Amino acid sequence: MTEQSTVNQTAAKPVPTLPDAQTVTSVTHWTDQLFSFRVSRPASLRFRSGEFVMIGLMGDPQPETGKQKPLLRAYSIASPAWDDELEFYSIKVQDGPLTSKLQHIQPGDQIILRPKPVGTLVHDALLPGDRLWMFATGTGFAPFASLLREPETYEKFDEVIVTHTCRDVAELEYGRQLIEGLKADELMQELIGTDNLAKIRYYPTTTREESPKMGRITHLLQDGTVFADLDVPQINATHDRAMVCGSLGFNKDIMEILEGFGLTEGANSDPQHFVVEKAFVG
């Protein structure tokens, strides 16, 4: 069951005690392994939807000196560039140096946020096209949560196909609620437009728990199932563009498949047919 907690917005914000401190405003636990949270946004922070920043907490004191060092990790910003706050989507790793601590944050707590956004999952790294594919596994959905709420996405593409592959149905809930909420939210309808929101095609799959669509997206691309299900042509370099974010193995497999379809990998300095976020794995 999803559990959410929020901070009392009328309460005074605590005085920052961490370097580059930002205050947690809400936390939502989606499963026993996944959670999302929102934090205050530095007034000076500017970023492109799809980019990531380094966030973290202070580590345990060193036994010899008592000093603490920051534990930092790359996290995609899940909120769009126009949002007043910053949203993040994270896995819980019980023995992970950072997430073992981060999963216990509460509204009013502070995190470290290095205000230097970077990343390749941005529109500037893609050539113009007709159809945009977003391929995600796990928390790799985070940058797409940002881009799906970015008006530019719909100005550049006639169709946006979001694939999200997880082991269990509950792990899809963050993305499912976000997409359904987008289409029902009056603010988003006004900002993006009802016709533009209708461009979104959502294609969730599971690999372990029974669901309406089973299988890895890599297999479903290779055997043509996804194209038949969505009634779209096979991916080609003339019309299709793609963004990829997931585990290291997933990224590699999708890259090979896209290259097999004739697409070329791009970057900020060399826009092409698809881009992959390699700074971290989801």
PDB file of C-alpha atoms in Angstrom, residues 27-232:
ATOM      1  CA  VAL A  27       7.680  11.288   1.147  1.00  0.00           C
ATOM      2  CA  THR A  28       5.685   8.480  -0.492  1.00  0.00           C
ATOM      3  CA  HIS A  29       6.528   4.791   0.005  1.00  0.00           C
ATOM      4  CA  TRP A  30       5.226   2.856  -2.998  1.00  0.00           C
ATOM      5  CA  THR A  31       6.481  -0.602  -2.001  1.00  0.00           C
ATOM      6  CA  ASP A  32       8.915  -1.995   0.539  1.00  0.00           C
ATOM      7  CA  GLN A  33      11.632  -1.323  -2.062  1.00  0.00           C
ATOM      8  CA  LEU A  34      10.550   1.917  -3.772  1.00  0.00           C
ATOM      9  CA  PHE A  35       9.819   5.441  -2.576  1.00  0.00           C
ATOM     10  CA  SER A  36       9.623   8.976  -3.911  1.00  0.00           C
ATOM     11  CA  PHE A  37      10.150  12.283  -2.176  1.00  0.00           C
ATOM     12  CA  ARG A  38       9.978  15.997  -2.837  1.00  0.00           C
ATOM     13  CA  VAL A  39      12.343  18.667  -1.559  1.00  0.00           C
ATOM     14  CA  SER A  40      12.635  22.432  -1.702  1.00  0.00           C
ATOM     15  CA  ARG A  41      14.252  23.857  -4.818  1.00  0.00           C
ATOM     16  CA  PRO A  42      17.208  26.261  -4.663  1.00  0.00           C
ATOM     17  CA  ALA A  43      16.129  29.621  -6.067  1.00  0.00           C
ATOM     18  CA  SER A  44      19.156  29.667  -8.367  1.00  0.00           C
ATOM     19  CA  LEU A  45      18.732  26.125  -9.778  1.00  0.00           C
ATOM     20  CA  ARG A  46      17.999  25.932 -13.489  1.00  0.00           C
ATOM     21  CA  PHE A  47      17.809  22.596 -15.297  1.00  0.00           C
ATOM     22  CA  ARG A  48      16.413  20.928 -18.411  1.00  0.00           C
ATOM     23  CA  SER A  49      13.708  18.333 -17.882  1.00  0.00           C
ATOM     24  CA  GLY A  50      15.397  14.900 -17.952  1.00  0.00           C
ATOM     25  CA  GLU A  51      18.649  15.951 -16.236  1.00  0.00           C
ATOM     26  CA  PHE A  52      20.033  14.657 -12.941  1.00  0.00           C
ATOM     27  CA  VAL A  53      21.821  16.052  -9.895  1.00  0.00           C
ATOM     28  CA  MET A  54      23.904  14.609  -7.079  1.00  0.00           C
ATOM     29  CA  ILE A  55      21.988  14.243  -3.820  1.00  0.00           C
ATOM     30  CA  GLY A  56      22.747  12.559  -0.523  1.00  0.00           C
ATOM     31  CA  LEU A  57      23.261  12.626   3.218  1.00  0.00           C
ATOM     32  CA  MET A  58      26.176  12.815   5.585  1.00  0.00           C
ATOM     33  CA  GLY A  59      27.840   9.478   6.280  1.00  0.00           C
ATOM     34  CA  ASP A  60      28.542   7.987   9.681  1.00  0.00           C
ATOM     35  CA  PRO A  61      31.358   9.571  11.702  1.00  0.00           C
ATOM     36  CA  GLN A  62      34.756   7.977  11.085  1.00  0.00           C
ATOM     37  CA  PRO A  63      35.850   6.048  14.178  1.00  0.00           C
ATOM     38  CA  GLU A  64      39.360   7.513  14.082  1.00  0.00           C
ATOM     39  CA  THR A  65      38.531  11.193  13.600  1.00  0.00           C
ATOM     40  CA  GLY A  66      34.799  11.577  14.171  1.00  0.00           C
ATOM     41  CA  LYS A  67      34.540  13.433  10.853  1.00  0.00           C
ATOM     42  CA  GLN A  68      31.704  12.836   8.433  1.00  0.00           C
ATOM     43  CA  LYS A  69      31.827  12.766   4.659  1.00  0.00           C
ATOM     44  CA  PRO A  70      28.840  13.271   2.367  1.00  0.00           C
ATOM     45  CA  LEU A  71      27.365  10.188   0.682  1.00  0.00           C
ATOM     46  CA  LEU A  72      26.261  11.329  -2.773  1.00  0.00           C
ATOM     47  CA  ARG A  73      24.603   9.568  -5.703  1.00  0.00           C
ATOM     48  CA  ALA A  74      23.267  10.653  -9.081  1.00  0.00           C
ATOM     49  CA  TYR A  75      19.470  10.989  -9.117  1.00  0.00           C
ATOM     50  CA  SER A  76      17.316  12.033 -12.035  1.00  0.00           C
ATOM     51  CA  ILE A  77      15.013  14.929 -11.242  1.00  0.00           C
ATOM     52  CA  ALA A  78      11.521  13.471 -11.641  1.00  0.00           C
ATOM     53  CA  SER A  79       9.784  16.841 -11.553  1.00  0.00           C
ATOM     54  CA  PRO A  80       9.665  19.091 -14.630  1.00  0.00           C
ATOM     55  CA  ALA A  81      11.845  22.170 -15.051  1.00  0.00           C
ATOM     56  CA  TRP A  82       8.924  24.497 -14.231  1.00  0.00           C
ATOM     57  CA  ASP A  83       8.081  22.925 -10.840  1.00  0.00           C
ATOM     58  CA  ASP A  84       8.625  24.900  -7.625  1.00  0.00           C
ATOM     59  CA  GLU A  85       9.958  21.777  -5.878  1.00  0.00           C
ATOM     60  CA  LEU A  86      12.211  18.885  -6.868  1.00  0.00           C
ATOM     61  CA  GLU A  87      10.962  15.297  -6.942  1.00  0.00           C
ATOM     62  CA  PHE A  88      13.059  12.123  -6.835  1.00  0.00           C
ATOM     63  CA  TYR A  89      12.232   8.419  -7.197  1.00  0.00           C
ATOM     64  CA  SER A  90      14.450   5.913  -5.432  1.00  0.00           C
ATOM     65  CA  ILE A  91      15.028   2.264  -4.715  1.00  0.00           C
ATOM     66  CA  LYS A  92      15.647   1.075  -1.153  1.00  0.00           C
ATOM     67  CA  VAL A  93      18.833  -0.933  -0.675  1.00  0.00           C
ATOM     68  CA  GLN A  94      18.938  -2.155   2.908  1.00  0.00           C
ATOM     69  CA  ASP A  95      22.738  -2.348   3.062  1.00  0.00           C
ATOM     70  CA  GLY A  96      23.348   0.480   0.573  1.00  0.00           C
ATOM     71  CA  PRO A  97      25.642   3.228   1.887  1.00  0.00           C
ATOM     72  CA  LEU A  98      23.153   5.961   0.932  1.00  0.00           C
ATOM     73  CA  THR A  99      19.701   4.451   0.369  1.00  0.00           C
ATOM     74  CA  SER A 100      19.803   2.515   3.646  1.00  0.00           C
ATOM     75  CA  LYS A 101      19.669   5.971   5.263  1.00  0.00           C
ATOM     76  CA  LEU A 102      17.753   7.920   2.633  1.00  0.00           C
ATOM     77  CA  GLN A 103      14.705   5.626   2.801  1.00  0.00           C
ATOM     78  CA  HIS A 104      14.047   6.808   6.359  1.00  0.00           C
ATOM     79  CA  ILE A 105      13.812  10.551   5.612  1.00  0.00           C
ATOM     80  CA  GLN A 106      10.738  12.401   6.819  1.00  0.00           C
ATOM     81  CA  PRO A 107       9.179  15.754   5.918  1.00  0.00           C
ATOM     82  CA  GLY A 108      11.215  18.492   7.572  1.00  0.00           C
ATOM     83  CA  ASP A 109      14.493  16.553   7.261  1.00  0.00           C
ATOM     84  CA  GLN A 110      17.303  17.814   5.088  1.00  0.00           C
ATOM     85  CA  ILE A 111      19.260  16.293   2.226  1.00  0.00           C
ATOM     86  CA  ILE A 112      22.375  17.464   0.398  1.00  0.00           C
ATOM     87  CA  LEU A 113      21.729  18.632  -3.161  1.00  0.00           C
ATOM     88  CA  ARG A 114      24.582  19.666  -5.421  1.00  0.00           C
ATOM     89  CA  PRO A 115      22.993  22.256  -7.767  1.00  0.00           C
ATOM     90  CA  LYS A 116      24.840  21.249 -10.942  1.00  0.00           C
ATOM     91  CA  PRO A 117      22.393  19.434 -13.240  1.00  0.00           C
ATOM     92  CA  VAL A 118      23.707  17.364 -16.152  1.00  0.00           C
ATOM     93  CA  GLY A 119      22.517  14.477 -18.305  1.00  0.00           C
ATOM     94  CA  THR A 120      21.806  13.169 -21.797  1.00  0.00           C
ATOM     95  CA  LEU A 121      18.047  12.495 -21.588  1.00  0.00           C
ATOM     96  CA  VAL A 122      17.148  15.919 -22.936  1.00  0.00           C
ATOM     97  CA  HIS A 123      15.419  17.069 -26.097  1.00  0.00           C
ATOM     98  CA  ASP A 124      18.507  18.935 -27.268  1.00  0.00           C
ATOM     99  CA  ALA A 125      20.319  15.594 -27.754  1.00  0.00           C
ATOM    100  CA  LEU A 126      17.754  14.274 -30.254  1.00  0.00           C
ATOM    101  CA  LEU A 127      17.145  15.105 -33.882  1.00  0.00           C
ATOM    102  CA  PRO A 128      13.581  16.118 -34.823  1.00  0.00           C
ATOM    103  CA  GLY A 129      11.221  13.165 -35.241  1.00  0.00           C
ATOM    104  CA  ASP A 130       7.591  12.063 -35.191  1.00  0.00           C
ATOM    105  CA  ARG A 131       7.463   9.464 -32.422  1.00  0.00           C
ATOM    106  CA  LEU A 132       9.341   9.452 -29.103  1.00  0.00           C
ATOM    107  CA  TRP A 133       9.971   6.173 -27.262  1.00  0.00           C
ATOM    108  CA  MET A 134      10.840   6.209 -23.549  1.00  0.00           C
ATOM    109  CA  PHE A 135      12.325   2.887 -22.427  1.00  0.00           C
ATOM    110  CA  ALA A 136      12.604   2.408 -18.654  1.00  0.00           C
ATOM    111  CA  THR A 137      13.122  -0.273 -16.048  1.00  0.00           C
ATOM    112  CA  GLY A 138      12.693   0.236 -12.308  1.00  0.00           C
ATOM    113  CA  THR A 139      13.509   3.727 -11.066  1.00  0.00           C
ATOM    114  CA  GLY A 140      14.768   4.532 -14.551  1.00  0.00           C
ATOM    115  CA  PHE A 141      11.248   5.910 -15.028  1.00  0.00           C
ATOM    116  CA  ALA A 142      12.270   9.041 -13.057  1.00  0.00           C
ATOM    117  CA  PRO A 143      13.609  11.227 -15.904  1.00  0.00           C
ATOM    118  CA  PHE A 144      10.537  10.375 -17.956  1.00  0.00           C
ATOM    119  CA  ALA A 145       8.328  11.542 -15.078  1.00  0.00           C
ATOM    120  CA  SER A 146       9.981  14.906 -15.671  1.00  0.00           C
ATOM    121  CA  LEU A 147       9.765  14.855 -19.470  1.00  0.00           C
ATOM    122  CA  LEU A 148       6.117  13.724 -19.492  1.00  0.00           C
ATOM    123  CA  ARG A 149       5.241  16.900 -17.593  1.00  0.00           C
ATOM    124  CA  GLU A 150       7.303  19.094 -19.921  1.00  0.00           C
ATOM    125  CA  PRO A 151       5.275  20.930 -22.619  1.00  0.00           C
ATOM    126  CA  GLU A 152       8.244  20.820 -25.033  1.00  0.00           C
ATOM    127  CA  THR A 153       7.888  17.029 -25.260  1.00  0.00           C
ATOM    128  CA  TYR A 154       4.540  17.405 -27.000  1.00  0.00           C
ATOM    129  CA  GLU A 155       5.610  20.328 -29.123  1.00  0.00           C
ATOM    130  CA  LYS A 156       8.384  18.208 -30.648  1.00  0.00           C
ATOM    131  CA  PHE A 157       6.597  14.859 -31.108  1.00  0.00           C
ATOM    132  CA  ASP A 158       3.260  13.642 -32.439  1.00  0.00           C
ATOM    133  CA  GLU A 159       3.295  10.493 -30.302  1.00  0.00           C
ATOM    134  CA  VAL A 160       4.992   9.559 -27.016  1.00  0.00           C
ATOM    135  CA  ILE A 161       5.300   5.865 -26.146  1.00  0.00           C
ATOM    136  CA  VAL A 162       6.335   5.048 -22.576  1.00  0.00           C
ATOM    137  CA  THR A 163       7.474   1.494 -21.834  1.00  0.00           C
ATOM    138  CA  HIS A 164       8.186   0.504 -18.244  1.00  0.00           C
ATOM    139  CA  THR A 165       9.339  -2.987 -17.319  1.00  0.00           C
ATOM    140  CA  CYS A 166       9.411  -4.168 -13.690  1.00  0.00           C
ATOM    141  CA  ARG A 167       9.287  -7.486 -11.889  1.00  0.00           C
ATOM    142  CA  ASP A 168       5.988  -6.943 -10.066  1.00  0.00           C
ATOM    143  CA  VAL A 169       2.793  -4.957 -10.679  1.00  0.00           C
ATOM    144  CA  ALA A 170       3.257  -2.798  -7.566  1.00  0.00           C
ATOM    145  CA  GLU A 171       6.572  -1.538  -8.941  1.00  0.00           C
ATOM    146  CA  LEU A 172       4.682   0.029 -11.854  1.00  0.00           C
ATOM    147  CA  GLU A 173       2.391   2.062  -9.591  1.00  0.00           C
ATOM    148  CA  TYR A 174       4.440   5.276  -9.480  1.00  0.00           C
ATOM    149  CA  GLY A 175       4.452   5.537 -13.258  1.00  0.00           C
ATOM    150  CA  ARG A 176       0.859   4.414 -13.695  1.00  0.00           C
ATOM    151  CA  GLN A 177      -0.481   6.979 -11.220  1.00  0.00           C
ATOM    152  CA  LEU A 178       1.649   9.728 -12.723  1.00  0.00           C
ATOM    153  CA  ILE A 179       0.407   9.114 -16.274  1.00  0.00           C
ATOM    154  CA  GLU A 180      -3.228   8.696 -15.243  1.00  0.00           C
ATOM    155  CA  GLY A 181      -2.949  11.799 -13.056  1.00  0.00           C
ATOM    156  CA  LEU A 182      -1.532  13.819 -15.933  1.00  0.00           C
ATOM    157  CA  LYS A 183      -4.524  13.113 -18.123  1.00  0.00           C
ATOM    158  CA  ALA A 184      -7.024  13.879 -15.339  1.00  0.00           C
ATOM    159  CA  ASP A 185      -5.343  16.952 -13.825  1.00  0.00           C
ATOM    160  CA  GLU A 186      -6.964  20.246 -14.874  1.00  0.00           C
ATOM    161  CA  LEU A 187      -3.714  22.157 -14.363  1.00  0.00           C
ATOM    162  CA  MET A 188      -1.832  19.788 -16.658  1.00  0.00           C
ATOM    163  CA  GLN A 189      -4.652  19.890 -19.213  1.00  0.00           C
ATOM    164  CA  GLU A 190      -4.339  23.676 -19.263  1.00  0.00           C
ATOM    165  CA  LEU A 191      -0.531  23.688 -19.319  1.00  0.00           C
ATOM    166  CA  ILE A 192       0.042  20.915 -21.869  1.00  0.00           C
ATOM    167  CA  GLY A 193      -3.335  20.599 -23.558  1.00  0.00           C
ATOM    168  CA  THR A 194      -5.805  17.729 -23.648  1.00  0.00           C
ATOM    169  CA  ASP A 195      -4.910  16.892 -27.246  1.00  0.00           C
ATOM    170  CA  ASN A 196      -1.220  16.753 -26.372  1.00  0.00           C
ATOM    171  CA  LEU A 197      -1.793  14.523 -23.343  1.00  0.00           C
ATOM    172  CA  ALA A 198      -3.687  12.166 -25.640  1.00  0.00           C
ATOM    173  CA  LYS A 199      -0.368  11.576 -27.443  1.00  0.00           C
ATOM    174  CA  ILE A 200       0.867   9.426 -24.514  1.00  0.00           C
ATOM    175  CA  ARG A 201       0.836   5.648 -25.071  1.00  0.00           C
ATOM    176  CA  TYR A 202       1.661   3.702 -21.891  1.00  0.00           C
ATOM    177  CA  TYR A 203       3.043   0.164 -22.260  1.00  0.00           C
ATOM    178  CA  PRO A 204       3.845  -1.438 -18.854  1.00  0.00           C
ATOM    179  CA  THR A 205       5.146  -5.001 -18.610  1.00  0.00           C
ATOM    180  CA  THR A 206       6.139  -7.323 -15.770  1.00  0.00           C
ATOM    181  CA  THR A 207       8.694 -10.105 -15.759  1.00  0.00           C
ATOM    182  CA  ARG A 208       7.711 -12.025 -12.602  1.00  0.00           C
ATOM    183  CA  GLU A 209       4.187 -11.294 -11.367  1.00  0.00           C
ATOM    184  CA  GLU A 210       1.206 -12.029 -13.608  1.00  0.00           C
ATOM    185  CA  SER A 211      -0.092  -8.908 -15.371  1.00  0.00           C
ATOM    186  CA  PRO A 212      -1.969  -7.961 -18.582  1.00  0.00           C
ATOM    187  CA  LYS A 213       1.353  -7.855 -20.460  1.00  0.00           C
ATOM    188  CA  MET A 214       4.194 -10.157 -19.457  1.00  0.00           C
ATOM    189  CA  GLY A 215       7.749 -10.132 -20.728  1.00  0.00           C
ATOM    190  CA  ARG A 216      10.860  -8.028 -21.061  1.00  0.00           C
ATOM    191  CA  ILE A 217      10.483  -5.104 -23.412  1.00  0.00           C
ATOM    192  CA  THR A 218      13.681  -6.216 -25.156  1.00  0.00           C
ATOM    193  CA  HIS A 219      12.053  -9.495 -26.175  1.00  0.00           C
ATOM    194  CA  LEU A 220       8.787  -7.785 -27.118  1.00  0.00           C
ATOM    195  CA  LEU A 221      10.696  -5.410 -29.397  1.00  0.00           C
ATOM    196  CA  GLN A 222      12.686  -8.183 -31.031  1.00  0.00           C
ATOM    197  CA  ASP A 223       9.681 -10.400 -31.809  1.00  0.00           C
ATOM    198  CA  GLY A 224       7.535  -7.449 -32.892  1.00  0.00           C
ATOM    199  CA  THR A 225       4.887  -7.883 -30.189  1.00  0.00           C
ATOM    200  CA  VAL A 226       5.040  -4.272 -29.011  1.00  0.00           C
ATOM    201  CA  PHE A 227       4.509  -2.927 -32.529  1.00  0.00           C
ATOM    202  CA  ALA A 228       1.514  -5.215 -33.054  1.00  0.00           C
ATOM    203  CA  ASP A 229       0.033  -4.334 -29.659  1.00  0.00           C
ATOM    204  CA  LEU A 230       0.345  -0.583 -30.262  1.00  0.00           C
ATOM    205  CA  ASP A 231      -0.447  -0.798 -33.971  1.00  0.00           C
ATOM    206  CA  VAL A 232       2.640   1.207 -34.945  1.00  0.00           C
TER     207      VAL A 232
END
